[in-house]
Coordinates of C-alpha atoms and ligand atoms in Angstrom, one line a residue:
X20 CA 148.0 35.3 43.9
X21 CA 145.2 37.8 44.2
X22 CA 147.7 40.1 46.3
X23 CA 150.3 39.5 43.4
X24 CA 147.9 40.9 40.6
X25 CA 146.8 43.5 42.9
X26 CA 150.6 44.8 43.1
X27 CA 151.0 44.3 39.4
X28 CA 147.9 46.3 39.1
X29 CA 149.3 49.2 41.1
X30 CA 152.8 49.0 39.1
X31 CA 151.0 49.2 36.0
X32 CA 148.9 52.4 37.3
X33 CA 152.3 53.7 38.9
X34 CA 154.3 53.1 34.9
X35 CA 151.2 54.6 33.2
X36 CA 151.6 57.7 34.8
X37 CA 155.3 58.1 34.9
X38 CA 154.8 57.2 31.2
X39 CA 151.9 60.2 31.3
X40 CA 154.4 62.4 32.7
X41 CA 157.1 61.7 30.3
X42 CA 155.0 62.6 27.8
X43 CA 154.1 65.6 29.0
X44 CA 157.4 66.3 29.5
X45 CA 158.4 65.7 25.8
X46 CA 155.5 68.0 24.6
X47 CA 156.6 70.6 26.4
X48 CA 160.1 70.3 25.2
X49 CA 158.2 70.1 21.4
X50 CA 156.2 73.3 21.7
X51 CA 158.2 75.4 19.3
X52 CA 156.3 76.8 17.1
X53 CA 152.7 78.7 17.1
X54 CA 150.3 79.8 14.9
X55 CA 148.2 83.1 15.8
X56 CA 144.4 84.6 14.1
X57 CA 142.7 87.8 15.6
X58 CA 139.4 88.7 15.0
X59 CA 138.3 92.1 15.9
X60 CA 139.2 95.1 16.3
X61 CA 142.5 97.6 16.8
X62 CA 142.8 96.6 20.1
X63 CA 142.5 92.9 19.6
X64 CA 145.3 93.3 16.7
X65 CA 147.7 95.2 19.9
X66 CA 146.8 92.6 22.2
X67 CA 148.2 89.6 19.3
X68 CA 151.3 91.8 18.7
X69 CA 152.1 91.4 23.0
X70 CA 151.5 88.0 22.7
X71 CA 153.1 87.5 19.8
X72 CA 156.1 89.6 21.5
X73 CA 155.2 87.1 24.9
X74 CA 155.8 83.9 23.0
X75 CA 158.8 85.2 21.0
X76 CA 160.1 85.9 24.4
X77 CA 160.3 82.1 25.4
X78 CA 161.7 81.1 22.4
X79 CA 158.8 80.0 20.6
X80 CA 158.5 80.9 16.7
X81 CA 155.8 82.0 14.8
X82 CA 154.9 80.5 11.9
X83 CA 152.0 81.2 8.9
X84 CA 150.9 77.1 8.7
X85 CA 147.9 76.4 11.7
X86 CA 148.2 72.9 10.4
X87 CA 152.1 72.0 11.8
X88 CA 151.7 74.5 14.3
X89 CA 152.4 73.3 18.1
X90 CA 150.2 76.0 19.6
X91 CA 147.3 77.6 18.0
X92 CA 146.1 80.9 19.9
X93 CA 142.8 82.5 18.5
X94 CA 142.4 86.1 20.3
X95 CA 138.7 86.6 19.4
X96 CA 135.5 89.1 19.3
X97 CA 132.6 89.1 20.8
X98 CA 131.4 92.2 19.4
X99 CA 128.3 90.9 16.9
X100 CA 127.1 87.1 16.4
X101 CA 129.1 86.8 13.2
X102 CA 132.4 86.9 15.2
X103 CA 132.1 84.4 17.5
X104 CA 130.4 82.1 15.0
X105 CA 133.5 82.5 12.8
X106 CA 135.5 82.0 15.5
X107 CA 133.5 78.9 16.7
X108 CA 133.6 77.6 13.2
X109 CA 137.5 78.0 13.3
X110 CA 137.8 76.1 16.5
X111 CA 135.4 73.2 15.6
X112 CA 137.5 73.1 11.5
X113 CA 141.1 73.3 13.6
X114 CA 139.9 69.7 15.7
X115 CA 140.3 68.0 12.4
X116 CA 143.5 70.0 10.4
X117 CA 145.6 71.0 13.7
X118 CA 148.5 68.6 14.0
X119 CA 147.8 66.1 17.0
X120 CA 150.0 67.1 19.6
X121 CA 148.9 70.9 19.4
X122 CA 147.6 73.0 22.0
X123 CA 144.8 75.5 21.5
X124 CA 144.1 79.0 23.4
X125 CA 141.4 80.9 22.7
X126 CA 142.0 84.6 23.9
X127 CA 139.8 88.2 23.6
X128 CA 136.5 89.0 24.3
X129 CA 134.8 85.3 23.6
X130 CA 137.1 83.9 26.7
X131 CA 135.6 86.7 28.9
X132 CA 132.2 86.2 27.5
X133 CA 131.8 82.5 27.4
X134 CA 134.8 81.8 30.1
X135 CA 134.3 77.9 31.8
X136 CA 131.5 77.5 28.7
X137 CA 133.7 77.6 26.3
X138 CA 135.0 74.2 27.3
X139 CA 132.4 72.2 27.5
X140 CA 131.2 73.9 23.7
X141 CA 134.6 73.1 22.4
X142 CA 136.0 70.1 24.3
X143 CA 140.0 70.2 23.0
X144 CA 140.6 73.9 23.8
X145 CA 143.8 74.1 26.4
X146 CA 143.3 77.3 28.0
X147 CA 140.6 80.3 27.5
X148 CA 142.8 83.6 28.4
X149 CA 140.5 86.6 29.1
X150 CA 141.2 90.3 27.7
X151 CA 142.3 91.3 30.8
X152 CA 145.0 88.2 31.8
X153 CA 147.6 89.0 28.6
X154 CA 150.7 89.2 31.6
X155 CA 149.8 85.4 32.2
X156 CA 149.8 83.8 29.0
X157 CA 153.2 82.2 29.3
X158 CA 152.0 81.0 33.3
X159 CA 148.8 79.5 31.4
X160 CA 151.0 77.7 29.1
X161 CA 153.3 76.5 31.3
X162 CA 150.8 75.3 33.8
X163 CA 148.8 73.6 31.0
X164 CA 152.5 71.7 29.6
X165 CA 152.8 70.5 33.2
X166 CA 150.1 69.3 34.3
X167 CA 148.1 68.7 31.4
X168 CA 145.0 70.0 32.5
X169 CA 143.2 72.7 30.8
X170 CA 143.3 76.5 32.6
X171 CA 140.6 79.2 32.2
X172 CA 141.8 82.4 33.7
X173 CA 139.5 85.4 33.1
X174 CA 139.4 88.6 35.2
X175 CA 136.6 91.1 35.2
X176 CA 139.0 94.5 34.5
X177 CA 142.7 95.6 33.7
X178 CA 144.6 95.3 36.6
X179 CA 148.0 94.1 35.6
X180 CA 149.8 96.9 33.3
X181 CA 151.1 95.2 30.8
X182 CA 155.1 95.2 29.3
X183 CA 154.3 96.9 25.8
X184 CA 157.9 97.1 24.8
X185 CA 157.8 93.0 24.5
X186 CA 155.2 94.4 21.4
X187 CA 155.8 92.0 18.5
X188 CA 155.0 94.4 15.5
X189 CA 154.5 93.4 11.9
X190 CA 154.3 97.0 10.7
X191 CA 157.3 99.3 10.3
X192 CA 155.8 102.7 9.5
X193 CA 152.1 102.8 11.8
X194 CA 151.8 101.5 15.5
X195 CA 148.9 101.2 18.0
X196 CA 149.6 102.1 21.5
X197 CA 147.1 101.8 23.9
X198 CA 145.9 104.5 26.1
X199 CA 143.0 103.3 27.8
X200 CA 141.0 99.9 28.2
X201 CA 137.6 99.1 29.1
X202 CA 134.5 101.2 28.7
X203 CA 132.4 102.8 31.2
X204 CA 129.8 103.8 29.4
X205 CA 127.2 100.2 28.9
X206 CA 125.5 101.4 25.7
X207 CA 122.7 98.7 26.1
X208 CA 123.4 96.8 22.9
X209 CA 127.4 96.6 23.5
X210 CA 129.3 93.9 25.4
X211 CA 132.1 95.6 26.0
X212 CA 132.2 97.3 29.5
X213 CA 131.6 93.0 30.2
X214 CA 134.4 91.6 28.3
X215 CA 136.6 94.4 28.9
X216 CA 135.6 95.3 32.2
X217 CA 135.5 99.3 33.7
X218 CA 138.1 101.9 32.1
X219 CA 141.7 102.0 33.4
X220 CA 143.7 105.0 31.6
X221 CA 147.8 104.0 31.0
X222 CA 150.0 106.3 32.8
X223 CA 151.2 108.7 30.8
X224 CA 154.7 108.7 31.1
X225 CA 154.3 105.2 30.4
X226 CA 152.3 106.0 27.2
X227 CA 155.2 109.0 26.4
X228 CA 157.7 106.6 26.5
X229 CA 156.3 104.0 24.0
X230 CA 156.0 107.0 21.5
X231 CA 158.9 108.1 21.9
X232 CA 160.6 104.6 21.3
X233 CA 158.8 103.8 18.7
X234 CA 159.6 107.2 16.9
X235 CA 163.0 106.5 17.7
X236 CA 162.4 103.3 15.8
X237 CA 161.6 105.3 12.8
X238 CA 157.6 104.7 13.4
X239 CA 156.1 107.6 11.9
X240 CA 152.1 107.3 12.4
X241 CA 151.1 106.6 15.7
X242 CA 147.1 105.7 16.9
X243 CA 146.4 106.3 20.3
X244 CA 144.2 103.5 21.1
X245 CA 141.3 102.8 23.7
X246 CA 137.4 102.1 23.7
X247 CA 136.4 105.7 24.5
X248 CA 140.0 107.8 24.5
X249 CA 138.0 110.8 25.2
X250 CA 137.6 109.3 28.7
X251 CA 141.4 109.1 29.2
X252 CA 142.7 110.2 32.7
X253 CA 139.2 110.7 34.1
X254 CA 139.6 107.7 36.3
X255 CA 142.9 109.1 37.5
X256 CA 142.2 112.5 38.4
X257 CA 145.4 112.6 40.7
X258 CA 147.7 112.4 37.2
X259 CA 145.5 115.9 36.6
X260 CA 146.0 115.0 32.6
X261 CA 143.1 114.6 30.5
X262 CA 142.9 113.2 26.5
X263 CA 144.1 116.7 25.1
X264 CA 146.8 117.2 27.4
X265 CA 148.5 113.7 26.4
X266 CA 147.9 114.7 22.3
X267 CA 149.9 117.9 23.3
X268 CA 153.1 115.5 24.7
X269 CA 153.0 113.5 21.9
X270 CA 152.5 116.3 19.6
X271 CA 155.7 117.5 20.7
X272 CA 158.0 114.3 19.6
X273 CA 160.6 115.3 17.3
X274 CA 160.3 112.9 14.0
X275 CA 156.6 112.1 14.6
X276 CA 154.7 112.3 11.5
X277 CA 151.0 111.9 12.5
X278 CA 148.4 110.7 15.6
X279 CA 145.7 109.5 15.5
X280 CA 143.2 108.1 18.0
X281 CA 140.1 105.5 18.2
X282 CA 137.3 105.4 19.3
X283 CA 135.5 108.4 21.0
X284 CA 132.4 108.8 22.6
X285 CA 130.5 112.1 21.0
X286 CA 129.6 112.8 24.7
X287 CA 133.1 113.3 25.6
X288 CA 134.5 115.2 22.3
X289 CA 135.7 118.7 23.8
X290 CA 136.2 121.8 22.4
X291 CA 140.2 121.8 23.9
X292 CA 140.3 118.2 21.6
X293 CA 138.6 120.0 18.8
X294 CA 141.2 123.3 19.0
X295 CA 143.8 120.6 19.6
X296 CA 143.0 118.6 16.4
X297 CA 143.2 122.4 14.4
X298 CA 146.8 123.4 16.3
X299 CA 148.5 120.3 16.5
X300 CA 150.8 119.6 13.3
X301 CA 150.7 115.7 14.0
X302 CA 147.5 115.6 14.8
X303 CA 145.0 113.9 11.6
X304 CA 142.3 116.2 10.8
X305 CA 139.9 112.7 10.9
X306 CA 137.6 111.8 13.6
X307 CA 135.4 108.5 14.1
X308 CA 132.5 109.1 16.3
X309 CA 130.0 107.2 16.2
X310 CA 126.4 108.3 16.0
X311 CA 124.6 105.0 16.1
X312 CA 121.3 106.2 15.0
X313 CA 119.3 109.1 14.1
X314 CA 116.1 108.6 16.2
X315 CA 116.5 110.6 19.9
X316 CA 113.8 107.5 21.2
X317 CA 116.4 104.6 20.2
X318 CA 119.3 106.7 21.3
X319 CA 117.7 107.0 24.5
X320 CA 117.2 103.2 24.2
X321 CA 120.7 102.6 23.4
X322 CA 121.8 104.7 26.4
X323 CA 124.0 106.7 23.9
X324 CA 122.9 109.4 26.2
X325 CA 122.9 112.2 23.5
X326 CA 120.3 113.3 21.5
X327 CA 120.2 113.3 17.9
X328 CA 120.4 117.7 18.1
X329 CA 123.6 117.5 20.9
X330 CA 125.3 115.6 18.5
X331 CA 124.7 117.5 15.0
X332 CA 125.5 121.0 17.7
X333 CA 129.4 118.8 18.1
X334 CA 129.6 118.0 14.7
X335 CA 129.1 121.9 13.6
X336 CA 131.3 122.9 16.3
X337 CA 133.6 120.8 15.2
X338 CA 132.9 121.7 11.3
X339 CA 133.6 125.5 12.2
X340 CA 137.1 124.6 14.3
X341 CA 138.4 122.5 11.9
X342 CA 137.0 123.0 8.6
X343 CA 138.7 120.0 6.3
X344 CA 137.6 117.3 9.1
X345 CA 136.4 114.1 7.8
X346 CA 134.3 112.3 10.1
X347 CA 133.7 108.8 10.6
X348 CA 130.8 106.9 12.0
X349 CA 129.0 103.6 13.2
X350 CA 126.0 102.8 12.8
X351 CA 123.3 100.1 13.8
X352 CA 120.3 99.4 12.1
X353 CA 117.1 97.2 13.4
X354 CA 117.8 98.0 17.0
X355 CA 114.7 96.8 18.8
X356 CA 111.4 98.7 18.4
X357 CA 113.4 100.5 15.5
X358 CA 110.1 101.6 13.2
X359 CA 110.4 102.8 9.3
X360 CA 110.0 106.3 10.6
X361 CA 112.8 106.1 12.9
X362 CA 115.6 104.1 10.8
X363 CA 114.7 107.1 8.0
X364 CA 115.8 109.7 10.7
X365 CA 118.7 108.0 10.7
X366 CA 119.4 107.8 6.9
X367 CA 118.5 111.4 6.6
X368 CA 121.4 111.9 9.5
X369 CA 123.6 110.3 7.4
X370 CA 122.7 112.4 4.0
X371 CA 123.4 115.8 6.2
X372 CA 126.5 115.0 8.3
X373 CA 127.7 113.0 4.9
X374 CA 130.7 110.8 7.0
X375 CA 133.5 110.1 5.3
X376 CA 133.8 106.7 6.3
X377 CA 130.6 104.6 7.9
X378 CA 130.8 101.3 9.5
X379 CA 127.3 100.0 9.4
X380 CA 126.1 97.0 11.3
X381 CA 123.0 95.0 12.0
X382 CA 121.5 95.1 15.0
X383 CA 122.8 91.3 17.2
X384 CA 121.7 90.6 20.5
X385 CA 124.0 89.5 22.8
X386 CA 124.0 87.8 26.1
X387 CA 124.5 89.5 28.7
X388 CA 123.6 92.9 28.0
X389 CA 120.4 95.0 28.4
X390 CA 119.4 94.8 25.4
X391 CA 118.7 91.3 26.1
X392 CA 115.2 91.8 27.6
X393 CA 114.1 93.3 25.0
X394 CA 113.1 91.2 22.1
X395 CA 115.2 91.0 18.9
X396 CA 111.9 91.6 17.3
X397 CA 112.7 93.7 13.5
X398 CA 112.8 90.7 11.0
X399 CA 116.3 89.5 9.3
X400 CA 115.3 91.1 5.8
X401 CA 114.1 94.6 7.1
X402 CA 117.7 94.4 8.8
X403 CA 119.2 93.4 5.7
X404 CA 117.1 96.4 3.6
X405 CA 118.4 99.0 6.2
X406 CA 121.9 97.8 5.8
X407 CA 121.6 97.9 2.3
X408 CA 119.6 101.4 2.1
X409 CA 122.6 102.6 4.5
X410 CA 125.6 101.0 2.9
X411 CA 124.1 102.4 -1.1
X412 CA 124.0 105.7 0.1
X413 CA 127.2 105.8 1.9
X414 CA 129.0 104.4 -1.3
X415 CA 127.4 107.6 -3.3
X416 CA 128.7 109.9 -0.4
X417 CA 132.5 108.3 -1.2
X418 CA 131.9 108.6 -4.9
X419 CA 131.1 112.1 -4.8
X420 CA 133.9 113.0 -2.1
X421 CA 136.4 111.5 -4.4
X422 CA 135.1 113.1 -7.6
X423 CA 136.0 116.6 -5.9
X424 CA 139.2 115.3 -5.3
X425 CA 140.1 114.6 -9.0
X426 CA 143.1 116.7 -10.0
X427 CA 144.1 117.6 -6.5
X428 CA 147.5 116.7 -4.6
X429 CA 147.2 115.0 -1.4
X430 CA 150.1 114.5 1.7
X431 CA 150.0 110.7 2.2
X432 CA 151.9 108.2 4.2
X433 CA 153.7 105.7 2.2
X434 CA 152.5 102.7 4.4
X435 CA 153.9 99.6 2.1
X436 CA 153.9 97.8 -1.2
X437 CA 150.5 97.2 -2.8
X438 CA 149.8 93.5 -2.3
X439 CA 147.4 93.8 -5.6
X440 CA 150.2 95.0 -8.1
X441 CA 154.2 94.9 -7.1
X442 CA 154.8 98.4 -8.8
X443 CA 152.6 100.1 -7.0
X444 CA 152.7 101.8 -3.4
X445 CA 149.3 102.7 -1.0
X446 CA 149.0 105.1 1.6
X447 CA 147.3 107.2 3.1
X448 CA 145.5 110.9 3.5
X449 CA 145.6 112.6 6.9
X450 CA 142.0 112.1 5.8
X451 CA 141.8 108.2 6.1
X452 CA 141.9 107.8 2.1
X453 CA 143.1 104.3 1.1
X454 CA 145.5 106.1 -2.3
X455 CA 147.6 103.8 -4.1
X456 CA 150.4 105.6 -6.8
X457 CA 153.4 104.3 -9.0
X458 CA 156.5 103.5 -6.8
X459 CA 159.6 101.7 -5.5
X460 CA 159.6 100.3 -2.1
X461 CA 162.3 103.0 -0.7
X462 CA 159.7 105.5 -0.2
X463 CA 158.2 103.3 2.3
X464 CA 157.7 105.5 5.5
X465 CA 157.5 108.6 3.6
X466 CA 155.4 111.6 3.6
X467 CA 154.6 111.9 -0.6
X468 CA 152.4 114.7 -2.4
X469 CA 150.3 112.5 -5.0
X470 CA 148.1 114.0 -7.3
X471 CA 145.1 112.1 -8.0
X472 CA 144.2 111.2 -11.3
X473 CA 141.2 108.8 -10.5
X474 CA 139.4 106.3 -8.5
X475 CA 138.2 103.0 -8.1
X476 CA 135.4 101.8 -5.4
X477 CA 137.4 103.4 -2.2
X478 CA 140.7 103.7 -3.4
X479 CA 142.2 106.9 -4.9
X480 CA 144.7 106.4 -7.5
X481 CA 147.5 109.1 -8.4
X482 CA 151.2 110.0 -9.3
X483 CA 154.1 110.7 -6.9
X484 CA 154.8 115.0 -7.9
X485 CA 158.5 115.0 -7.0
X486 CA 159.4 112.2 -5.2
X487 CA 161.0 112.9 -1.6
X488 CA 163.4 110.0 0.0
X489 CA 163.6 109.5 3.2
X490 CA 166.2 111.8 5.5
X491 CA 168.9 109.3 7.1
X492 CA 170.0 111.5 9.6
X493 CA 174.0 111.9 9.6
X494 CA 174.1 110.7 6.3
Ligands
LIG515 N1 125.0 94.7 17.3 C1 125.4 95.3 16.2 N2 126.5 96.2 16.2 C2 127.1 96.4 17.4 N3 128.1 97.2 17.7 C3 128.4 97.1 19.0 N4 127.5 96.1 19.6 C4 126.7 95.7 18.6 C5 125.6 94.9 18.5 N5 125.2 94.2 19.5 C6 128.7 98.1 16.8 C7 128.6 99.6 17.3 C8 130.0 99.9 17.7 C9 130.9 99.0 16.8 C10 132.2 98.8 17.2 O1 130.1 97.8 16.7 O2 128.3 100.4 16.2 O3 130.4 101.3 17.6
LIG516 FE1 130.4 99.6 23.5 FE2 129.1 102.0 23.9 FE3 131.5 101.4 25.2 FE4 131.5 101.9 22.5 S1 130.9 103.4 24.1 S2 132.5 100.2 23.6 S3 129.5 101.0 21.9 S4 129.5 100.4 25.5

């Protein structure tokens, strides 16, 4: 009898798993749809377009509704607490409204920063997908469909070019191609050179080709994208290009409106990129470098390895090569040790450079980097009163740059419909001004002169002089 049971036993084991496998099986055959969210920055949004373009490849469909969705993938930042706490927050709210059956990835820089951890914080994640594993998502997922087990797969730097013309993108007139990834240059506070490992510049033919498809396509504003570009080529001295050298190929791309590029390093701003940005009709006369802070000691302390005098010398160098510039900047306030005295240098920097666009941030420790062993000692509200202090007189430096543009006509780039009002188109300046203007959705993918009439917070408001269609060539 005993022997009896113990074979029925064994059966039972031997149905459950077939009837395990089955399942499986079915699932796999019922993952048709997913859902994607990004967090982050330009090069997260690139990264979602390949995988987008990855899953589209297998037949999967994307779809706007997390709740019915049979894979949910969040690519996520790491950047400051806030990010991964929304992330977090995301994940632990998607246990509850994410249809049963649905598998979740987490992607970006949290899977690299938090890798195996992530797990065991959030138990019903699937697979964690690092920043530099993109070329595996569809092994991940099959792997995870047949076997059921959860996969973490997370490699410390860019190794594995990736297929970019798989690129799923939403946008018809602007595109990010990326030029280089990862970032060499372990600014104290910054986790990036962890999640994103060392640079690795794109081979330029490569990068060429992209553009060049993509103008083809009828793309008309490209940005070159990378977490220092200015670095580009320098780990491939063989290719004997540097950053310049690739903005004069692309310049030379018949139907290509505008370039741009993010971010740069003020160490590694030349004078041949400043002389290219004044000779190179593509090339937007708008730069984002970010200064940080004011003080030379937390500069130093940063490892921004410039001093507060180097970099006011680039910016008048740069003022005197290309006089309309506009400049754009990041800033951190309450880095540790920061005193009064020091976050006013850095206010006062701000008054005299006067950016035209700041990004301001408050100081967030995270794991991992040197910062780390120093204590996050300047209290939440004298953070907060920075911020403020920072973020009041950058809105005055906007007011007063859009009053002197009252009554003057702008080139901008029809980009799309306003979501706020159907009759009305935005754009943008070569400048980086958000403009929005009466219109009809033809001139989408234009180049327009608009006369400004007005403004409201940071958007500049005109009329279309003239109205130009676009050229159809051969008809
Ligand atoms: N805390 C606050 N801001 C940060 N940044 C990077 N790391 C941190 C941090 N730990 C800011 C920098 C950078 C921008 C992308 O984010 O200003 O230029
Ligand atoms: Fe981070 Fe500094 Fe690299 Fe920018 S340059 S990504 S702030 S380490």
């Amino acid at each position: 009898m005993i022997v009896k049971d113990t074979q029925f036993a064994s059966f039972q084991q031997y149905s459950i798993l077939i009837f395990f496998r089955l399942y499986i099986l079915l699932l796999m055959r019922h993952v048709k749809t997913f859902f994607i969210k990004t967090y982050g920055c330009q090069m997260n949004e690139l990264d979602s377009e390949i995988m987008v373009g990855l899953l589209k490849s297998r037949g999967l469909e994307r779809i706007d509704d997390e709740t019915t969705a049979d894979l949910i993938l969040l690519n996520t930042c790491s950047i400051r607490d806030l990010a991964e706490r929304k992330a977090l927050g995301k994940l632990g709210r998607l246990a509850k409204t994410r249809k049963n059956s649905a598998l979740i990835g987490v992607a970006g820089c949290m899977a690299n920063a938090k890798k195996e951890a992530l797990l065991q914080k959030v138990p019903n994640i699937d697979f964690v997908l690092g920043t530099n594993n993109i070329h595996e998502l569809n092994t991940v997922l099959d792997e995870v469909l047949r076997t059921g087990n959860q996969s973490v797969r997370v490699d410390p730097r860019f190794e594995h070019e990736l297929d970019y013309q798989i690129t799923v993108r939403d946008d018809p007139v602007k595109a990010h191609v990326s030029i280089i990834r990862g970032c060499d240059k372990y600014c104290t506070y910054c986790v990036v050179p962890y999640t994103r490992g060392p640079e690795v510049s794109r081979h330029p033919d490569d990068i060429f080709l992209e553009c060049k498809q993509l103008v083809d396509k009828g793309y008309k504003e490209i940005t070159l994208l990378g977490q220092n570009v200015n670095s580009y080529g320098k780990d491939k001295p063989e290719w004997n290009i540097l950053f310049h050298d690739l903005l004069h190929r692309i310049d030379s791309l018949e139907g290509l409106e505008r370039v741009r590029f993010m971010t740069s390093h003020p160490v590694d701003i030349t004078r041949e990129l400043m002389e290219a940005i004044r000779d190179l009709p593509t090339l937007c006369e708008f730069v984002h470098f970010p200064l940080q802070a004011g003080s030379n000691r937390i500069l130093k302390k940063m490892h921004r390895i410039y001093t507060k005098e180097e970099y006011f010398e680039k910016v008048a160098l740069l003022r005197s090569i290309v006089p309309n510039v506009a400049l754009g900047t990041d800033i951190i306030v309450g880095f540790p040790t920061e005193t009064d005295a020091e976050f006013e240098e850095t206010r006062k920097a701000l008054e005299e450079i006067r950016f035209s666009v700041g990004f301001i941030f408050a100081y967030s420790q995270r794991k991992g980097t040197p910062a780390m062993r120093w204590k996050d000692d300047i209290p939440q509200e004298v953070k907060d009163e920075r911020l403020q202090t920072l973020l009041h007189l950058q809105e005055q430096i906007y007011k007063d740059e859009r009053t002197k543009l009252l009554g003057q006509t702008l080139e901008v780039l029809v980009e799309a419909p306003s979501k706020r009002e159907e009759t009305l188109l935005k754009g943008r300046t070569r400048c980086w001004k958000n403009v929005l203007f009466p219109g009809t959705p033809d001139l989408v993918g234009t180049l327009q002169q608009i006369k400004v009439h007005s403004f409201t917070n940071q958007t500049l408001m005109g009329e279309i002089l003239q109205p130009k269609k676009l050229l159809i060539v051969g008809a």
